[in-house]
PDB file of C-alpha atoms and ligand atoms in Angstrom:
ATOM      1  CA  UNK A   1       0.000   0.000   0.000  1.00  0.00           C
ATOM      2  CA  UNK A   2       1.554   3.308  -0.755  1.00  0.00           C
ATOM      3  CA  UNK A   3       0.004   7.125  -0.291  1.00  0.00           C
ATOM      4  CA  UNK A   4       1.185   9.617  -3.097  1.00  0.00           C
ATOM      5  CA  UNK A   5       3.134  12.672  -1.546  1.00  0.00           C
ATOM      6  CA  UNK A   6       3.239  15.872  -3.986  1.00  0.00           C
ATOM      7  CA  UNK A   7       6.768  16.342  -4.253  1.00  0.00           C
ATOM      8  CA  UNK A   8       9.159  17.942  -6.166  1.00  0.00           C
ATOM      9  CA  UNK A   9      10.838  16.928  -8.604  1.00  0.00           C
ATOM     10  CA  UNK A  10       7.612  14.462  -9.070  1.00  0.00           C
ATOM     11  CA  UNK A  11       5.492  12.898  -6.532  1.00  0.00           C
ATOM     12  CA  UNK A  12       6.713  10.471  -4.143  1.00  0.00           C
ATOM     13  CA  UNK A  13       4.883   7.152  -3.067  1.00  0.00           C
ATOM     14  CA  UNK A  14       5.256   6.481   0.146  1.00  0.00           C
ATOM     15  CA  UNK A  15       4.665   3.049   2.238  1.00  0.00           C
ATOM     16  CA  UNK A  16       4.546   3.467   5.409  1.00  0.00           C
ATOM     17  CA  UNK A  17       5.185   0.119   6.629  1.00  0.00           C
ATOM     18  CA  UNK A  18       8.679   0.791   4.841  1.00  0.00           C
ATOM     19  CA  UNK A  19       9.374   3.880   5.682  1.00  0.00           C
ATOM     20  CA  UNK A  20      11.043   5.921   8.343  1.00  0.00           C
ATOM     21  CA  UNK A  21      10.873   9.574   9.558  1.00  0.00           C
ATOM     22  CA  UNK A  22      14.282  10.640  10.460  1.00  0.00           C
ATOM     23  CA  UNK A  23      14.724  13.618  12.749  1.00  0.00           C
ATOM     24  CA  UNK A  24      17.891  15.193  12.603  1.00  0.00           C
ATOM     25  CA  UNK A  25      19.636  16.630  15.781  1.00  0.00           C
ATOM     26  CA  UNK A  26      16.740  19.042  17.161  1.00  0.00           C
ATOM     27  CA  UNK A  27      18.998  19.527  20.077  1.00  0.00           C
ATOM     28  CA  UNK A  28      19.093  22.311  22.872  1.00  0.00           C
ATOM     29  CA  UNK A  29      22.726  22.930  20.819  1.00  0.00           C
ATOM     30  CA  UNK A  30      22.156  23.675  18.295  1.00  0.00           C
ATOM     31  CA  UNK A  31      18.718  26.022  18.648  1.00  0.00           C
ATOM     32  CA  UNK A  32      19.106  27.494  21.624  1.00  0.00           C
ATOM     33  CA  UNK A  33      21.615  30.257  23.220  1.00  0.00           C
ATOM     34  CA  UNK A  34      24.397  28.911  24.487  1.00  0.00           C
ATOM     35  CA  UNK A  35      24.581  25.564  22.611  1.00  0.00           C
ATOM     36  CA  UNK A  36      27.439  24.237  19.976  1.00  0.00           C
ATOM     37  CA  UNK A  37      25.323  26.383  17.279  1.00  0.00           C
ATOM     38  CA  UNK A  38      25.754  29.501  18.969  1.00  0.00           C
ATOM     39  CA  UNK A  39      29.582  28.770  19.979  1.00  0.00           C
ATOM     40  CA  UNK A  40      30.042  28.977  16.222  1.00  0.00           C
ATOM     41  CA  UNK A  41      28.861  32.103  15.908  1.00  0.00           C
ATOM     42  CA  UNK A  42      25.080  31.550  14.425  1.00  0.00           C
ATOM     43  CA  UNK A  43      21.351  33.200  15.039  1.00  0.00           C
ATOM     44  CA  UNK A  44      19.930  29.872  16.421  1.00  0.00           C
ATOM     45  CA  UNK A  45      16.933  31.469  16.315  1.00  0.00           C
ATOM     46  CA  UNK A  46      16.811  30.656  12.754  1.00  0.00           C
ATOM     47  CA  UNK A  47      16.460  27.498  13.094  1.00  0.00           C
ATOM     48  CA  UNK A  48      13.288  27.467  15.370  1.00  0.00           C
ATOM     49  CA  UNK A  49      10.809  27.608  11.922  1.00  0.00           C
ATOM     50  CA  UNK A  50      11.668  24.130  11.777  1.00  0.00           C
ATOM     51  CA  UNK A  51       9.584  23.011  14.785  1.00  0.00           C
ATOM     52  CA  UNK A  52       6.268  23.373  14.260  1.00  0.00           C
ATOM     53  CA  UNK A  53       6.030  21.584  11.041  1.00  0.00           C
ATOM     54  CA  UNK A  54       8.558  18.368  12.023  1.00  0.00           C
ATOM     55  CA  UNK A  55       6.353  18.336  15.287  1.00  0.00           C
ATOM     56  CA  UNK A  56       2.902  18.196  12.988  1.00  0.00           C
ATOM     57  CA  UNK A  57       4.346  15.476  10.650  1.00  0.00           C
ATOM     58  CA  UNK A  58       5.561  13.497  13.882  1.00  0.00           C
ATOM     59  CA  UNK A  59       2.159  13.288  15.353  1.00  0.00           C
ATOM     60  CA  UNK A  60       0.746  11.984  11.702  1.00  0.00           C
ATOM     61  CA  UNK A  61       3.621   9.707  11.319  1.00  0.00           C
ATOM     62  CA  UNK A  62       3.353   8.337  15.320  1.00  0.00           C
ATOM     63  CA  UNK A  63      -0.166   8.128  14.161  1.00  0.00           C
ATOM     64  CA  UNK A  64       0.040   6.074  11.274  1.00  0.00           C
ATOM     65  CA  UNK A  65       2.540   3.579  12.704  1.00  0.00           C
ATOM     66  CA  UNK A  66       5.960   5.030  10.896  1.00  0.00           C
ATOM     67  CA  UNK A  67       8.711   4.108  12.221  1.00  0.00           C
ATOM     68  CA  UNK A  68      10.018   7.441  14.457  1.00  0.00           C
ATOM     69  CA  UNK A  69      13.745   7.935  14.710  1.00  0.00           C
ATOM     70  CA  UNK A  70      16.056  10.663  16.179  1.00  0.00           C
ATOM     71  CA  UNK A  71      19.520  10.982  15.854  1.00  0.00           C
ATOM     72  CA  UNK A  72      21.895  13.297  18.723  1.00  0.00           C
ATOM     73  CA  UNK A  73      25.118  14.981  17.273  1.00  0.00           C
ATOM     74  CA  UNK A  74      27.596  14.724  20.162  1.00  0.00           C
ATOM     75  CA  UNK A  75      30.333  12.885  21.726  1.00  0.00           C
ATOM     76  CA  UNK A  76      31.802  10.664  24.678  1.00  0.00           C
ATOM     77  CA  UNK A  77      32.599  12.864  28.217  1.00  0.00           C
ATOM     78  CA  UNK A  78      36.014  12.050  27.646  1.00  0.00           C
ATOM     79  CA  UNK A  79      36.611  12.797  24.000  1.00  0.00           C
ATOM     80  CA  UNK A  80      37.451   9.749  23.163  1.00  0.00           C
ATOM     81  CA  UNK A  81      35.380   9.911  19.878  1.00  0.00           C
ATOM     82  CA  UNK A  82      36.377  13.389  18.746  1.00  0.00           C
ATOM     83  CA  UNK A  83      38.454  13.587  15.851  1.00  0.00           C
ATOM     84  CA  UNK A  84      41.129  16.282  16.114  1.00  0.00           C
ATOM     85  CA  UNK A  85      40.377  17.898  12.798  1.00  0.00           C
ATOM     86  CA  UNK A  86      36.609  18.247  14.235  1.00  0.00           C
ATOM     87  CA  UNK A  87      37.998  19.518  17.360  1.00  0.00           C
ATOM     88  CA  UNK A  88      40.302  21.826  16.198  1.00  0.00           C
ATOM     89  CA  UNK A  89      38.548  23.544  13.247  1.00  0.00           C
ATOM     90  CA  UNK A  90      37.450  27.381  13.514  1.00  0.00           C
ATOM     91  CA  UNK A  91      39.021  29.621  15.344  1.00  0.00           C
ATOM     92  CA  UNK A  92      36.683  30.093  18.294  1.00  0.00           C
ATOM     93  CA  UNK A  93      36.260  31.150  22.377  1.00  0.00           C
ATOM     94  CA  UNK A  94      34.121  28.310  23.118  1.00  0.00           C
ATOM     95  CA  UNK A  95      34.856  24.588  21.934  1.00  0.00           C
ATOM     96  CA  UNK A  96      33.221  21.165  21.761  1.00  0.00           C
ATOM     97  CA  UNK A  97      33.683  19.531  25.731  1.00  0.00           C
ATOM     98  CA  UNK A  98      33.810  23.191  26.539  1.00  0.00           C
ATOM     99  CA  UNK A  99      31.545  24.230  29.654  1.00  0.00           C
ATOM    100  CA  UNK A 100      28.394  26.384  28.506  1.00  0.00           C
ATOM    101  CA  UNK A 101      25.181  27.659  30.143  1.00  0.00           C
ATOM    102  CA  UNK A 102      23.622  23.985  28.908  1.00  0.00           C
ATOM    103  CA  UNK A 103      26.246  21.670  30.010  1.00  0.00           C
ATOM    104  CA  UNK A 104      29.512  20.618  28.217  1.00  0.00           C
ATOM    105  CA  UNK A 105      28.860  22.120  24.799  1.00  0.00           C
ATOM    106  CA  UNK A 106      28.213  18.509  22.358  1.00  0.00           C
ATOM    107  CA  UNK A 107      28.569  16.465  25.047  1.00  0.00           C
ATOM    108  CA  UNK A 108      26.683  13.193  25.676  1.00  0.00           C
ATOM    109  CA  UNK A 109      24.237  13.456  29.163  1.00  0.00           C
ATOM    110  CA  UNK A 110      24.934  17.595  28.784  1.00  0.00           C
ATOM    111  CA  UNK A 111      21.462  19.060  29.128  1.00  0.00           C
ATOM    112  CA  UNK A 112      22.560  20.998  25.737  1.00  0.00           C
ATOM    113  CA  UNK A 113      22.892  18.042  23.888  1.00  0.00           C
ATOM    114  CA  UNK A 114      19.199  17.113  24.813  1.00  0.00           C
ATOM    115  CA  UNK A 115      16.616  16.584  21.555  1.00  0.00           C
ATOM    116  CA  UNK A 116      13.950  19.878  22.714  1.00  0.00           C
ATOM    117  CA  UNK A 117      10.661  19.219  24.768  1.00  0.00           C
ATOM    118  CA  UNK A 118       8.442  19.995  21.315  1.00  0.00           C
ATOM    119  CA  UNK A 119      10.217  17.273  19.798  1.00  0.00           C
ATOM    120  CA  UNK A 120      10.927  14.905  22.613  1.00  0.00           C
ATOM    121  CA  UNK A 121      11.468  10.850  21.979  1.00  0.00           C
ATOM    122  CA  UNK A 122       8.501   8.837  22.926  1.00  0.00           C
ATOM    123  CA  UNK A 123       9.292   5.144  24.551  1.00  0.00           C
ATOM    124  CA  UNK A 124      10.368   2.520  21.837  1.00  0.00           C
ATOM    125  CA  UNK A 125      11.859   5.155  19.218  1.00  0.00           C
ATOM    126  CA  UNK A 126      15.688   4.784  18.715  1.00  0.00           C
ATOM    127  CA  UNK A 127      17.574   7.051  19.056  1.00  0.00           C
ATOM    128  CA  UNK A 128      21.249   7.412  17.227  1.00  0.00           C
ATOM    129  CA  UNK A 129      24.120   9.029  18.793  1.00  0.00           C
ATOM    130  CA  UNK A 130      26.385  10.367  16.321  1.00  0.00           C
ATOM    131  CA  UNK A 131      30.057  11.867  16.424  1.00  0.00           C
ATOM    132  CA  UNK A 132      29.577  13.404  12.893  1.00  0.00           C
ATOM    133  CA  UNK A 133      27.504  15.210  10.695  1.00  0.00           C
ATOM    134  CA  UNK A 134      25.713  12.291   8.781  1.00  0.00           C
ATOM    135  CA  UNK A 135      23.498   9.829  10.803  1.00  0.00           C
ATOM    136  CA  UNK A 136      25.000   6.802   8.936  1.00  0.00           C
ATOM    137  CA  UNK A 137      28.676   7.335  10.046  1.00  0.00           C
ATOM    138  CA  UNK A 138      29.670   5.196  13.006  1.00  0.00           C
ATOM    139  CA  UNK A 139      26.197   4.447  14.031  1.00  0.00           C
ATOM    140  CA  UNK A 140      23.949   1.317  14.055  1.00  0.00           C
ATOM    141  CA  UNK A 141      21.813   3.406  12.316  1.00  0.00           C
ATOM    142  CA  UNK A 142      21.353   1.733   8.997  1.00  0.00           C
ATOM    143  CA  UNK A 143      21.633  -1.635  11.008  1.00  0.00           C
ATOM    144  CA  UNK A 144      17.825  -0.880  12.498  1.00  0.00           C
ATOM    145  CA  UNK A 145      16.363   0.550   9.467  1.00  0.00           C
ATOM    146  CA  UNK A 146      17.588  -2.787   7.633  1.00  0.00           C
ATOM    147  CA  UNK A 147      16.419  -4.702  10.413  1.00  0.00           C
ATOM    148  CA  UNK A 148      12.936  -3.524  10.015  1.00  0.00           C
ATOM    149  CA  UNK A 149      12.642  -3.508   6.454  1.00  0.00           C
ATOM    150  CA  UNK A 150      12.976   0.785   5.944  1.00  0.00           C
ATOM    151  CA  UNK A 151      13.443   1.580   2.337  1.00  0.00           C
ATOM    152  CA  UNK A 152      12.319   4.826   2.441  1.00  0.00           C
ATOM    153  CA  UNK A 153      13.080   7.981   4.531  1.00  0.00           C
ATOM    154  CA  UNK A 154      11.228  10.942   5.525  1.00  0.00           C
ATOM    155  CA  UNK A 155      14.337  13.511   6.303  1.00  0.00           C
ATOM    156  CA  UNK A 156      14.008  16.405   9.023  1.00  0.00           C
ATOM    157  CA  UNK A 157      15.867  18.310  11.350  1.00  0.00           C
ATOM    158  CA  UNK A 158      19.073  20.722  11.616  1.00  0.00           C
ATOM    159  CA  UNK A 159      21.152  21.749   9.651  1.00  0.00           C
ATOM    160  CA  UNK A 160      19.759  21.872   6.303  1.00  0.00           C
ATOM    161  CA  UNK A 161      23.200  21.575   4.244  1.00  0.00           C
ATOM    162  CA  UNK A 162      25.350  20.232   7.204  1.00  0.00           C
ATOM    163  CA  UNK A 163      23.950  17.389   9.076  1.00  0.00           C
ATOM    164  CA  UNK A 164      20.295  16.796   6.712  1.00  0.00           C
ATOM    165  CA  UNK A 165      22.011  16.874   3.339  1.00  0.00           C
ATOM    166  CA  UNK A 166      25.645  14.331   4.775  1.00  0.00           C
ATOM    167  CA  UNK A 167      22.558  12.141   5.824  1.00  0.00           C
ATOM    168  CA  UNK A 168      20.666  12.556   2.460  1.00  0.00           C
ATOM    169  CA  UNK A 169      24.103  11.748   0.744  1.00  0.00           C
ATOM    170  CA  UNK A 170      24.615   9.071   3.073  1.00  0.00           C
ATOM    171  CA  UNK A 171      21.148   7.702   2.415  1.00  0.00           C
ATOM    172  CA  UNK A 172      21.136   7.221  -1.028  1.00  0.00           C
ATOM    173  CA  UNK A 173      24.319   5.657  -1.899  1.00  0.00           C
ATOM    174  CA  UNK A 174      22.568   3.093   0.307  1.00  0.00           C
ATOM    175  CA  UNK A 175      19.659   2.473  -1.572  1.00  0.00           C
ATOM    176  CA  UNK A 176      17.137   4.282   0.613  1.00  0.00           C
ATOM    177  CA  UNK A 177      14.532   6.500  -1.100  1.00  0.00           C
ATOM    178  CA  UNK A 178      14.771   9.799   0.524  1.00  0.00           C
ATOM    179  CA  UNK A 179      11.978  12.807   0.841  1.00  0.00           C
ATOM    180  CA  UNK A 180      13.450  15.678   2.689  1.00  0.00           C
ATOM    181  CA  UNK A 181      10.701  17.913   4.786  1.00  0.00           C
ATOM    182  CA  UNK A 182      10.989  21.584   3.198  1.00  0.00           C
ATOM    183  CA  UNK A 183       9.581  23.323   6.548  1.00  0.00           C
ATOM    184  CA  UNK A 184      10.697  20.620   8.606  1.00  0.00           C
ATOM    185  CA  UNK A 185      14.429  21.672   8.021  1.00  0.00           C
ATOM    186  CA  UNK A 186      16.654  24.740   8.413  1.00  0.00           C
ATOM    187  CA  UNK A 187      20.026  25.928   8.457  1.00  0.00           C
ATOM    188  CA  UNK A 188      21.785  29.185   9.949  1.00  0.00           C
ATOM    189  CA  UNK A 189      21.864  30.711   6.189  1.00  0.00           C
ATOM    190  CA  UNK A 190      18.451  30.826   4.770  1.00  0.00           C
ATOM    191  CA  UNK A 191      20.603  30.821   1.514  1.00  0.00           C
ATOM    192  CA  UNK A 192      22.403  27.350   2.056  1.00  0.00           C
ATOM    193  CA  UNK A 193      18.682  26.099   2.832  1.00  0.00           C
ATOM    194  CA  UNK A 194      17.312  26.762  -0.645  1.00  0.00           C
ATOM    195  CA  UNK A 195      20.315  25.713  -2.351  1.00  0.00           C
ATOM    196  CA  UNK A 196      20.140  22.263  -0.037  1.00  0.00           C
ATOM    197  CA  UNK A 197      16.936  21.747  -1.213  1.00  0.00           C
ATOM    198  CA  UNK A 198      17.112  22.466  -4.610  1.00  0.00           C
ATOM    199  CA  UNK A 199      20.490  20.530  -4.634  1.00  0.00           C
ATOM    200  CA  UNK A 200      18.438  17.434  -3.409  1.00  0.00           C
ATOM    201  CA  UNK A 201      15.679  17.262  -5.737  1.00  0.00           C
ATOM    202  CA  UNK A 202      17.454  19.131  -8.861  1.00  0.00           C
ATOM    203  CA  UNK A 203      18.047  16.695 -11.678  1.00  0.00           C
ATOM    204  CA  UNK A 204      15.002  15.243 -11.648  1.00  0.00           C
ATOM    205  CA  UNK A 205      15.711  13.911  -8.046  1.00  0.00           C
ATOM    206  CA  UNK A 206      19.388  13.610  -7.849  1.00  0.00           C
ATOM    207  CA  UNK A 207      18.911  12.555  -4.290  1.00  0.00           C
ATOM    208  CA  UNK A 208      15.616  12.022  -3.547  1.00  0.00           C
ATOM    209  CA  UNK A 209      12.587  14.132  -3.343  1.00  0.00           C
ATOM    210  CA  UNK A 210      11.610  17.410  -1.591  1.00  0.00           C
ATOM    211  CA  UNK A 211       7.974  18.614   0.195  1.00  0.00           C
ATOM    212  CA  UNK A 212       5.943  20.455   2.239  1.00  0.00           C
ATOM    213  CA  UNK A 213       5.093  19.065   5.576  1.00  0.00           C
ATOM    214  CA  UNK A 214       1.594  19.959   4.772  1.00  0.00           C
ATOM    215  CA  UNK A 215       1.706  17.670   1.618  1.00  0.00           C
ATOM    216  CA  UNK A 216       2.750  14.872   4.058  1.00  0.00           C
ATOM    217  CA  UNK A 217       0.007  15.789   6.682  1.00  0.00           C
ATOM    218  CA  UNK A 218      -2.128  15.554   3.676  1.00  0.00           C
ATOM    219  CA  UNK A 219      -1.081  12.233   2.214  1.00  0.00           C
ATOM    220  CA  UNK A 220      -1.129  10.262   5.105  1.00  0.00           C
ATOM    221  CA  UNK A 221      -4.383  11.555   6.656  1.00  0.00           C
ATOM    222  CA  UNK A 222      -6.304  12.291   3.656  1.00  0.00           C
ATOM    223  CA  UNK A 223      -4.341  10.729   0.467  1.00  0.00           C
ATOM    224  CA  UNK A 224      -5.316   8.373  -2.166  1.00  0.00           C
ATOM    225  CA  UNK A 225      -4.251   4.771  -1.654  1.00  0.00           C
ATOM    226  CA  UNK A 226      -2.895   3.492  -4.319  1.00  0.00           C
TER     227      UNK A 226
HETATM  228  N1  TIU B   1      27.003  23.905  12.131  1.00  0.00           N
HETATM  229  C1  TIU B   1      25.996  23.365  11.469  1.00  0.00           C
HETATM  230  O1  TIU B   1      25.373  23.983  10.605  1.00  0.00           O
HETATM  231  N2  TIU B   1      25.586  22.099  11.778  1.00  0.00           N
HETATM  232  C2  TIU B   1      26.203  21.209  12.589  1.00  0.00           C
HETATM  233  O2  TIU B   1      27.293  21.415  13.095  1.00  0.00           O
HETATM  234  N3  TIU B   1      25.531  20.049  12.846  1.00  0.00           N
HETATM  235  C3  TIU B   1      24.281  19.727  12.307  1.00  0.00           C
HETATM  236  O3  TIU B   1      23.916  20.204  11.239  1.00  0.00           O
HETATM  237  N4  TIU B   1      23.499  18.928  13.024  1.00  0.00           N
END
């Protein structure tokens, strides 16, 4: 059974008994003051848009049985997973194990490094903890979604063209069929964010496919079953 999603570059059809929706690192770091996000410099403020729609698909998805998973950028208390080019990159005050209003800033068990309350896991959805930007890399990630049959991924979170499109990338040199949520992303440059999404769906779907959350809402509560 699959619902039709209108998508760009084409519409997608979903099944939702094979597909996951993948939130991205909605963490108190990176869109909140004082977090990793900030420590680089950024308006995390930017990145709040992002909420309200990836918390509106997640109660149609929770809904409908899809398969819920979050993902946590951070690392080990004692570093031990940190590269040193990650570590060492930018030329900035505050650093990653650094102490911050929230905790260690990227720090595993730091209140910072928290998913937010809007978005919180419910019991029984995994949850990945990642050392780099895509969700793939040293996880078990792609372990579960094979486990449980996942062909398909609905795409959300922060940062559009950082952690979101690594993951995307990731993703599809897999073999997973990727739709990336338009509203349900952001980054700190409202430029990269077009440009990520265009980049994903240019091509006639280079990557995968691109939509509204409100075309997802619609699908699965309302769509034609095809
Ligand atoms: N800095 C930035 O845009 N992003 C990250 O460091 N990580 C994620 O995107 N999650």
């Amino acid at each position: 059974m699959t619902v039709s999603i209108a998508a760009r570059p084409y519409e997608f059809k979903l099944d939702p008994s094979r597909a996951a929706f993948v939130i991205i690192d909605m963490q108190r770091d990176f869109v909140e003051p004082g977090g990793f996000g900030a420590a680089l410099g950024n308006d995390v403020s930017l990145l709040r848009t992002a909420i309200a729609p990836i918390g509106a698909v997640l109660s149609v998805c929770r809904a409908a049985e899809i398969l819920v998973i979050h993902t946590r950028e951070g690392h080990r208390p004692d570093l031990s997973d940190l590269n040193g080019a990650k570590h060492r990159r930018g030329r900035f005050a505050t650093r990653i194990g650094d102490d911050g209003p929230m905790g260690r800033i990227l720090i595993r068990g730091a209140e910072g490094h928290e998913i937010i309350p809007e978005l919180f896991p419910e019991p029984g959805e995994p949850v990945i903890d990642k050392p780099g930007k895509g969700a793939f890399y040293a996880t078990d990630l792609e372990t579960i979604l094979r486990g449980r049959g996942i062909t398909q991924l609905i795409l959300a979170g922060v940062t559009t063209e950082v952690c979101v499109h690594t993951t995307l990338r990731e993703a599809n040199d897999r073999g997973f069929e990727c739709l990336v949520l338009e509203d349900g992303t952001a980054s700190y440059f409202p430029e990269f964010h077009r440009a990520a999404l265009e980049m994903a769906c240019a091509q006639d779907g280079i990557f995968g496919w691109v939509a509204p959350s409100a075309a997802v809402i619609s699908a699965l509560q309302t769509g034609e079953v095809i």
